[in-house]
Coordinates of N, CA, C and O and ligand atoms in Angstrom, one line a residue:
M1 N 28.5 57.2 -2.4 CA 28.3 58.5 -1.8 C 27.4 58.4 -0.5 O 26.6 57.6 -0.5
A2 N 27.6 59.4 0.3 CA 26.9 59.3 1.6 C 25.6 60.1 1.6 O 25.5 61.1 1.0
I3 N 24.6 59.4 2.2 CA 23.3 60.1 2.4 C 23.5 61.0 3.6 O 23.8 60.6 4.7
E4 N 23.2 62.3 3.4 CA 23.4 63.3 4.4 C 22.1 64.1 4.7 O 21.2 64.1 3.8
R5 N 22.1 64.8 5.8 CA 21.0 65.8 6.0 C 21.6 67.2 6.2 O 22.7 67.3 6.7
T6 N 20.9 68.2 5.7 CA 21.4 69.5 5.8 C 20.2 70.4 6.2 O 19.0 70.0 6.1
F7 N 20.5 71.6 6.8 CA 19.5 72.5 7.2 C 19.4 73.6 6.2 O 20.4 74.1 5.6
S8 N 18.2 74.1 5.9 CA 17.9 75.1 4.9 C 16.9 76.1 5.4 O 16.0 75.7 6.2
I9 N 17.0 77.3 4.9 CA 15.9 78.3 5.2 C 15.5 79.0 3.9 O 16.4 79.4 3.1
V10 N 14.2 79.0 3.7 CA 13.7 79.9 2.6 C 13.4 81.2 3.3 O 12.6 81.3 4.2
K11 N 14.2 82.2 2.9 CA 14.3 83.4 3.7 C 13.1 84.3 3.5 O 12.3 84.1 2.5
P12 N 12.9 85.3 4.4 CA 11.7 86.2 4.3 C 11.5 86.9 2.9 O 10.3 87.1 2.5
D13 N 12.5 87.2 2.2 CA 12.4 87.8 0.9 C 11.7 86.9 -0.1 O 10.8 87.3 -0.8
A14 N 12.1 85.6 -0.1 CA 11.5 84.6 -1.0 C 10.1 84.3 -0.6 O 9.2 84.1 -1.5
V15 N 9.8 84.2 0.7 CA 8.4 84.0 1.2 C 7.5 85.1 0.8 O 6.4 84.9 0.2
K16 N 8.0 86.4 1.0 CA 7.2 87.6 0.6 C 6.9 87.6 -0.9 O 5.9 88.0 -1.3
A17 N 7.9 87.1 -1.7 CA 7.7 87.2 -3.1 C 6.9 86.0 -3.7 O 6.8 85.8 -4.9
N18 N 6.4 85.2 -2.7 CA 5.5 84.0 -3.1 C 6.4 83.0 -3.9 O 5.9 82.3 -4.8
K19 N 7.6 82.8 -3.5 CA 8.5 81.9 -4.2 C 8.9 80.6 -3.4 O 9.9 80.0 -3.8
V20 N 8.1 80.3 -2.4 CA 8.4 79.1 -1.6 C 8.4 77.9 -2.5 O 9.3 77.0 -2.5
G21 N 7.4 77.8 -3.4 CA 7.2 76.6 -4.3 C 8.4 76.6 -5.3 O 8.9 75.5 -5.6
T22 N 8.8 77.7 -5.8 CA 9.9 77.8 -6.7 C 11.2 77.2 -6.0 O 11.9 76.4 -6.6
V23 N 11.4 77.7 -4.8 CA 12.6 77.2 -4.1 C 12.6 75.7 -3.8 O 13.5 75.0 -4.1
V24 N 11.4 75.3 -3.3 CA 11.3 73.8 -3.0 C 11.4 73.0 -4.3 O 12.0 71.9 -4.3
G25 N 10.8 73.5 -5.4 CA 10.9 72.8 -6.7 C 12.4 72.6 -7.1 O 12.8 71.5 -7.6
L26 N 13.1 73.7 -7.0 CA 14.6 73.6 -7.4 C 15.3 72.6 -6.5 O 16.2 71.9 -7.0
L27 N 15.0 72.6 -5.2 CA 15.7 71.7 -4.3 C 15.3 70.2 -4.7 O 16.2 69.4 -4.8
E28 N 14.0 70.0 -5.0 CA 13.6 68.6 -5.3 C 14.1 68.2 -6.7 O 14.6 67.1 -6.8
E29 N 14.1 69.1 -7.6 CA 14.6 68.8 -9.0 C 16.1 68.5 -8.9 O 16.6 67.8 -9.7
G30 N 16.8 69.2 -7.9 CA 18.2 69.0 -7.8 C 18.6 67.7 -7.0 O 19.7 67.4 -6.8
G31 N 17.6 66.9 -6.6 CA 17.9 65.6 -6.1 C 17.7 65.5 -4.5 O 18.0 64.5 -4.0
L32 N 17.3 66.6 -3.9 CA 17.1 66.6 -2.5 C 15.7 66.4 -2.1 O 14.7 66.7 -2.8
T33 N 15.5 65.8 -0.9 CA 14.2 65.5 -0.4 C 13.9 66.3 0.9 O 14.8 66.4 1.7
V34 N 12.8 67.0 0.9 CA 12.4 67.7 2.1 C 11.9 66.7 3.1 O 10.8 66.1 2.9
V35 N 12.6 66.5 4.2 CA 12.2 65.5 5.3 C 11.6 66.2 6.5 O 10.9 65.5 7.3
A36 N 11.7 67.5 6.6 CA 11.0 68.3 7.6 C 10.9 69.7 7.1 O 11.8 70.2 6.5
Q37 N 9.8 70.4 7.5 CA 9.6 71.7 7.0 C 8.5 72.4 7.8 O 7.5 71.8 8.1
K38 N 8.8 73.7 8.2 CA 7.7 74.5 8.9 C 8.0 76.0 8.6 O 9.1 76.4 8.5
M39 N 6.9 76.7 8.6 CA 7.0 78.2 8.4 C 7.0 78.8 9.8 O 6.1 78.4 10.6
I40 N 7.9 79.6 10.1 CA 8.0 80.3 11.4 C 8.3 81.8 11.2 O 8.7 82.2 10.1
R41 N 8.1 82.5 12.2 CA 8.6 83.9 12.3 C 9.7 83.9 13.3 O 9.5 83.7 14.5
M42 N 10.9 84.1 12.7 CA 12.1 84.0 13.6 C 12.1 85.2 14.6 O 11.8 86.3 14.2
T43 N 12.4 84.9 15.9 CA 12.5 86.0 16.8 C 13.8 86.7 16.7 O 14.8 86.1 16.2
D44 N 13.9 87.9 17.3 CA 15.2 88.6 17.3 C 16.2 87.8 18.0 O 17.4 87.7 17.5
A45 N 15.9 87.1 19.2 CA 16.8 86.3 19.9 C 17.3 85.1 19.1 O 18.5 84.8 19.1
Q46 N 16.3 84.5 18.4 CA 16.7 83.3 17.6 C 17.7 83.7 16.5 O 18.7 83.1 16.2
A47 N 17.4 84.8 15.8 CA 18.2 85.3 14.7 C 19.6 85.6 15.1 O 20.6 85.3 14.5
K48 N 19.7 86.3 16.3 CA 21.0 86.7 16.8 C 21.8 85.5 17.2 O 23.0 85.4 17.0
E49 N 21.1 84.5 17.8 CA 21.9 83.3 18.2 C 22.3 82.4 16.9 O 23.4 82.0 16.8
F50 N 21.3 82.3 16.0 CA 21.6 81.5 14.8 C 22.7 82.0 14.0 O 23.6 81.3 13.5
Y51 N 22.8 83.3 13.9 CA 23.8 84.0 13.1 C 24.9 84.5 14.0 O 25.7 85.4 13.5
G52 N 25.1 84.0 15.2 CA 26.0 84.5 16.1 C 27.5 84.6 15.6 O 28.2 85.4 16.0
V53 N 27.8 83.6 14.7 CA 29.1 83.6 14.2 C 29.5 84.9 13.4 O 30.6 85.2 13.3
H54 N 28.4 85.6 13.0 CA 28.6 86.9 12.2 C 28.5 88.1 13.1 O 28.4 89.2 12.6
K55 N 28.4 87.9 14.4 CA 28.0 89.1 15.3 C 29.0 90.3 15.2 O 28.6 91.4 15.5
E56 N 30.2 90.0 14.8 CA 31.2 91.2 14.7 C 31.2 91.8 13.3 O 31.9 92.8 13.1
R57 N 30.4 91.2 12.4 CA 30.5 91.7 11.0 C 29.6 93.0 10.9 O 28.6 93.1 11.6
P58 N 29.9 93.9 10.0 CA 29.2 95.1 9.9 C 27.7 94.9 9.5 O 26.9 95.8 9.8
F59 N 27.4 93.8 8.8 CA 26.1 93.6 8.3 C 25.2 92.8 9.3 O 24.0 92.5 9.0
F60 N 25.7 92.5 10.5 CA 25.0 91.7 11.5 C 23.6 92.3 11.8 O 22.6 91.6 11.8
G61 N 23.5 93.5 12.1 CA 22.3 94.2 12.5 C 21.2 94.1 11.4 O 20.1 93.8 11.6
D62 N 21.7 94.4 10.2 CA 20.8 94.3 9.0 C 20.3 92.9 8.8 O 19.2 92.7 8.4
L63 N 21.2 92.0 8.9 CA 20.9 90.6 8.7 C 19.8 90.1 9.7 O 18.8 89.4 9.3
V64 N 20.0 90.5 11.0 CA 19.0 90.1 12.0 C 17.6 90.8 11.7 O 16.6 90.1 11.7
A65 N 17.7 92.0 11.3 CA 16.4 92.7 10.9 C 15.7 92.1 9.8 O 14.5 91.9 9.8
F66 N 16.5 91.7 8.8 CA 15.9 91.0 7.6 C 15.3 89.7 7.9 O 14.2 89.3 7.5
M67 N 16.1 88.9 8.7 CA 15.6 87.5 9.0 C 14.4 87.5 9.9 O 13.7 86.5 10.0
T68 N 14.1 88.6 10.6 CA 12.9 88.7 11.5 C 11.8 89.6 10.9 O 10.8 89.8 11.5
E69 N 12.0 90.1 9.7 CA 11.0 91.0 9.1 C 9.7 90.3 8.7 O 8.6 91.0 8.5
G70 N 9.7 89.0 8.5 CA 8.5 88.3 8.1 C 8.8 86.8 8.2 O 9.9 86.4 8.6
P71 N 7.8 86.0 7.9 CA 7.9 84.5 8.0 C 9.0 84.0 7.1 O 9.3 84.5 6.0
C72 N 9.6 82.9 7.5 CA 10.5 82.1 6.7 C 10.2 80.7 6.8 O 9.3 80.3 7.7
V73 N 10.7 79.8 6.0 CA 10.5 78.4 6.1 C 11.8 77.7 6.4 O 12.8 77.8 5.7
V74 N 11.8 77.0 7.5 CA 13.0 76.2 7.9 C 12.7 74.7 7.5 O 11.6 74.2 7.6
Q75 N 13.8 74.1 7.0 CA 13.7 72.8 6.4 C 14.9 71.9 6.8 O 16.0 72.4 7.0
V76 N 14.6 70.6 6.8 CA 15.7 69.6 6.8 C 15.6 68.9 5.4 O 14.6 68.4 5.0
L77 N 16.8 68.9 4.7 CA 16.9 68.3 3.4 C 17.8 67.1 3.5 O 18.8 67.1 4.2
E78 N 17.4 66.1 2.7 CA 18.2 64.8 2.7 C 18.5 64.4 1.3 O 17.7 64.6 0.4
G79 N 19.7 63.8 1.1 CA 20.1 63.3 -0.2 C 21.6 63.0 -0.2 O 22.3 63.2 0.8
E80 N 22.0 62.5 -1.3 CA 23.5 62.2 -1.5 C 24.3 63.5 -1.4 O 24.0 64.4 -2.1
N81 N 25.2 63.5 -0.5 CA 26.1 64.7 -0.3 C 25.2 66.0 -0.2 O 25.5 67.0 -0.9
A82 N 24.2 65.9 0.6 CA 23.2 66.9 0.7 C 23.7 68.3 1.0 O 23.2 69.3 0.5
I83 N 24.8 68.4 1.8 CA 25.3 69.7 2.2 C 25.9 70.4 1.0 O 25.6 71.6 0.7
L84 N 26.8 69.7 0.3 CA 27.4 70.3 -0.9 C 26.4 70.5 -2.0 O 26.3 71.5 -2.7
R85 N 25.5 69.5 -2.2 CA 24.5 69.6 -3.3 C 23.6 70.8 -3.1 O 23.3 71.5 -4.0
N86 N 23.2 71.0 -1.8 CA 22.3 72.1 -1.5 C 23.0 73.5 -1.9 O 22.4 74.4 -2.4
R87 N 24.3 73.5 -1.6 CA 25.0 74.8 -1.8 C 25.2 75.0 -3.3 O 25.2 76.1 -3.8
E88 N 25.3 73.9 -4.1 CA 25.3 74.0 -5.6 C 24.0 74.5 -6.1 O 23.9 75.4 -6.9
I89 N 22.9 74.0 -5.5 CA 21.5 74.4 -6.0 C 21.2 75.8 -5.6 O 20.6 76.6 -6.3
M90 N 21.7 76.3 -4.4 CA 21.5 77.6 -4.0 C 22.3 78.6 -4.8 O 21.8 79.7 -5.1
G91 N 23.5 78.3 -5.2 CA 24.4 79.2 -5.9 C 25.2 80.1 -4.9 O 25.0 80.0 -3.7
A92 N 26.0 81.0 -5.5 CA 26.9 81.9 -4.7 C 26.0 82.7 -3.8 O 24.9 83.1 -4.1
T93 N 26.7 83.1 -2.6 CA 26.0 83.9 -1.6 C 25.4 85.2 -2.2 O 24.3 85.6 -1.9
N94 N 26.2 85.8 -3.1 CA 25.7 87.0 -3.8 C 25.0 86.7 -5.1 O 25.6 86.1 -6.0
P95 N 23.7 86.9 -5.1 CA 22.9 86.6 -6.3 C 23.6 87.1 -7.6 O 23.4 86.4 -8.7
E96 N 24.3 88.2 -7.6 CA 24.9 88.8 -8.8 C 26.0 87.8 -9.3 O 26.4 87.9 -10.4
E97 N 26.6 87.0 -8.4 CA 27.6 86.1 -8.7 C 27.1 84.6 -8.9 O 27.9 83.7 -9.2
A98 N 25.9 84.4 -8.7 CA 25.3 83.1 -8.7 C 25.1 82.6 -10.1 O 24.8 83.4 -11.0
A99 N 25.3 81.3 -10.3 CA 25.2 80.7 -11.7 C 23.7 80.7 -12.1 O 22.8 80.6 -11.3
D100 N 23.5 80.7 -13.4 CA 22.2 80.6 -14.0 C 21.5 79.3 -13.5 O 22.2 78.3 -13.4
G101 N 20.3 79.4 -13.2 CA 19.5 78.2 -12.8 C 19.5 78.0 -11.3 O 18.8 77.1 -10.8
T102 N 20.4 78.7 -10.5 CA 20.4 78.5 -9.1 C 19.3 79.3 -8.4 O 18.8 80.3 -9.0
I103 N 19.0 78.9 -7.2 CA 17.9 79.6 -6.4 C 18.3 81.1 -6.3 O 17.4 82.0 -6.5
R104 N 19.5 81.4 -5.9 CA 19.8 82.8 -5.6 C 19.8 83.6 -6.9 O 19.5 84.8 -6.8
K105 N 20.2 83.0 -8.0 CA 20.1 83.8 -9.3 C 18.7 84.0 -9.6 O 18.3 85.1 -10.1
I106 N 17.8 83.0 -9.4 CA 16.4 83.1 -9.9 C 15.6 84.0 -8.9 O 14.8 84.8 -9.3
V107 N 15.8 83.8 -7.6 CA 14.9 84.4 -6.6 C 15.6 85.5 -5.8 O 14.9 86.4 -5.3
G108 N 16.9 85.4 -5.6 CA 17.6 86.4 -4.8 C 17.6 87.8 -5.4 O 17.5 88.0 -6.6
T109 N 17.9 88.8 -4.5 CA 18.0 90.2 -4.9 C 19.4 90.7 -4.8 O 19.9 91.4 -5.7
N110 N 19.9 90.6 -3.6 CA 21.3 91.1 -3.3 C 21.9 90.2 -2.2 O 21.3 89.2 -1.8
I111 N 23.2 90.5 -1.8 CA 23.9 89.6 -0.9 C 23.2 89.4 0.4 O 23.3 88.4 1.1
E112 N 22.4 90.4 0.8 CA 21.6 90.2 2.1 C 20.3 89.5 1.8 O 20.0 88.5 2.4
R113 N 19.5 90.0 0.8 CA 18.2 89.4 0.5 C 18.5 88.3 -0.6 O 18.1 88.5 -1.7
N114 N 19.1 87.2 -0.1 CA 19.6 86.2 -1.0 C 18.8 84.9 -1.0 O 19.3 83.8 -1.4
A115 N 17.5 85.0 -0.6 CA 16.5 83.9 -0.8 C 16.6 82.7 0.0 O 15.6 82.1 0.4
C116 N 17.8 82.3 0.4 CA 17.9 81.0 1.1 C 19.2 80.9 1.9 O 20.2 81.6 1.6
H117 N 19.2 80.0 2.8 CA 20.4 79.7 3.6 C 20.6 78.2 3.6 O 19.6 77.4 3.6
G118 N 21.8 77.7 3.6 CA 22.1 76.3 3.7 C 23.4 76.1 4.5 O 24.3 76.9 4.5
S119 N 23.4 75.0 5.3 CA 24.5 74.7 6.2 C 25.8 74.5 5.3 O 25.7 74.1 4.2
D120 N 26.9 74.9 5.9 CA 28.2 74.8 5.1 C 29.0 73.6 5.4 O 30.1 73.4 4.8
A121 N 28.7 72.8 6.4 CA 29.5 71.6 6.8 C 28.7 70.7 7.7 O 27.7 71.1 8.3
P122 N 29.1 69.4 7.8 CA 28.3 68.5 8.6 C 28.1 68.9 10.1 O 27.0 68.8 10.6
E123 N 29.1 69.6 10.7 CA 29.0 70.0 12.1 C 27.9 71.1 12.2 O 27.1 71.1 13.1
T124 N 28.0 72.1 11.3 CA 27.0 73.2 11.4 C 25.6 72.6 11.0 O 24.6 73.1 11.6
A125 N 25.5 71.7 10.1 CA 24.2 71.1 9.7 C 23.6 70.5 10.9 O 22.4 70.7 11.2
A126 N 24.3 69.8 11.7 CA 23.8 69.1 12.9 C 23.3 70.1 13.9 O 22.2 70.0 14.5
V127 N 24.1 71.2 14.1 CA 23.7 72.2 15.1 C 22.5 73.0 14.6 O 21.6 73.3 15.4
E128 N 22.5 73.3 13.3 CA 21.4 74.1 12.8 C 20.1 73.4 12.7 O 19.0 73.9 13.0
V129 N 20.1 72.1 12.3 CA 18.9 71.2 12.4 C 18.4 71.2 13.8 O 17.2 71.5 14.0
A130 N 19.2 71.0 14.8 CA 18.8 70.9 16.2 C 18.3 72.2 16.7 O 17.5 72.2 17.7
F131 N 18.7 73.3 16.1 CA 18.3 74.6 16.6 C 16.8 74.8 16.3 O 16.1 75.5 17.1
F132 N 16.3 74.3 15.3 CA 14.9 74.5 14.9 C 14.0 73.3 15.0 O 12.8 73.4 14.9
F133 N 14.6 72.1 15.0 CA 13.8 70.8 15.0 C 14.2 69.9 16.2 O 15.4 69.7 16.3
S134 N 13.2 69.4 17.0 CA 13.6 68.5 18.1 C 13.7 67.1 17.5 O 13.2 66.8 16.4
G135 N 14.4 66.3 18.3 CA 14.6 64.9 17.9 C 13.3 64.2 17.7 O 13.1 63.4 16.7
S136 N 12.3 64.4 18.6 CA 11.0 63.7 18.5 C 10.2 64.2 17.3 O 9.5 63.5 16.7
E137 N 10.4 65.5 17.0 CA 9.7 66.1 15.8 C 10.2 65.4 14.6 O 9.4 64.9 13.7
L138 N 11.5 65.2 14.5 CA 12.1 64.5 13.3 C 11.7 63.0 13.3 O 11.4 62.5 12.2
A139 N 11.7 62.4 14.5 CA 11.4 61.0 14.5 C 10.0 60.7 14.0 O 9.7 59.8 13.3
A140 N 9.1 61.7 14.4 CA 7.7 61.5 14.0 C 7.5 61.6 12.5 O 6.5 61.2 11.9
L141 N 8.5 62.2 11.8 CA 8.3 62.4 10.4 C 9.1 61.4 9.6 O 9.1 61.4 8.3
A142 N 9.7 60.4 10.3 CA 10.4 59.3 9.6 C 9.4 58.6 8.6 O 8.3 58.3 9.0
R143 N 10.0 58.2 7.4 CA 9.1 57.5 6.5 C 9.3 56.0 6.5 O 10.4 55.6 6.7
Ligands
LIG1 P1 23.6 83.0 4.7 O1 24.0 81.8 3.8 O2 22.3 82.9 5.4 O3 24.7 83.2 5.8 C1 25.0 84.5 6.3 C2 24.3 85.6 5.6 O4 24.8 86.9 5.8 C3 24.4 85.4 4.1 O5 23.6 84.3 3.8 C4 23.9 86.7 3.6 O6 22.5 86.8 3.6 C5 24.5 87.6 4.7 N1 25.7 88.3 4.2 C6 26.9 87.7 4.0 N2 27.8 88.6 3.6 C7 27.2 89.8 3.6 C8 27.6 91.1 3.2 N3 28.8 91.3 2.8 N4 26.7 92.1 3.4 C9 25.4 91.8 3.8 N5 25.0 90.5 4.1 C10 25.8 89.5 4.0

């Protein structure tokens, strides 16, 4: 199996609920390693660009408002098949449909306030990691 990197966000709802540790614990217990992590307050411009693929969707405005309402934690995760593994650990986008034991089931509230984001494919992972982390920042964190 391939060692991959993926991009992850602990969203503002989870940060506000003091569940950063819960989320990180589930990721680590699930076999992923946090190789980079920082707490940021996403700007309106960043949120609009990051979620640009959804700009025509009816929920876009609410999504941008939510992602900028408070601090979030952006992360780079590493592990075997990290992209798929992270999506398994997160659970379904809608917490009501997420399996027991998943982040979104445990921490999420609804389809918008769903606790976490994870890249859906290698191409998006590369773009999303580079959106928030510079190459030199990642190089400095190499173990
Ligand atoms: P995320 O994995 O961050 O990717 C896009 C986000 O849009 C998604 O999680 C949800 O937070 C949000 N989203 C997706 N579908 C809907 C929807 N139908 N209504 C509201 N928000 C949605």
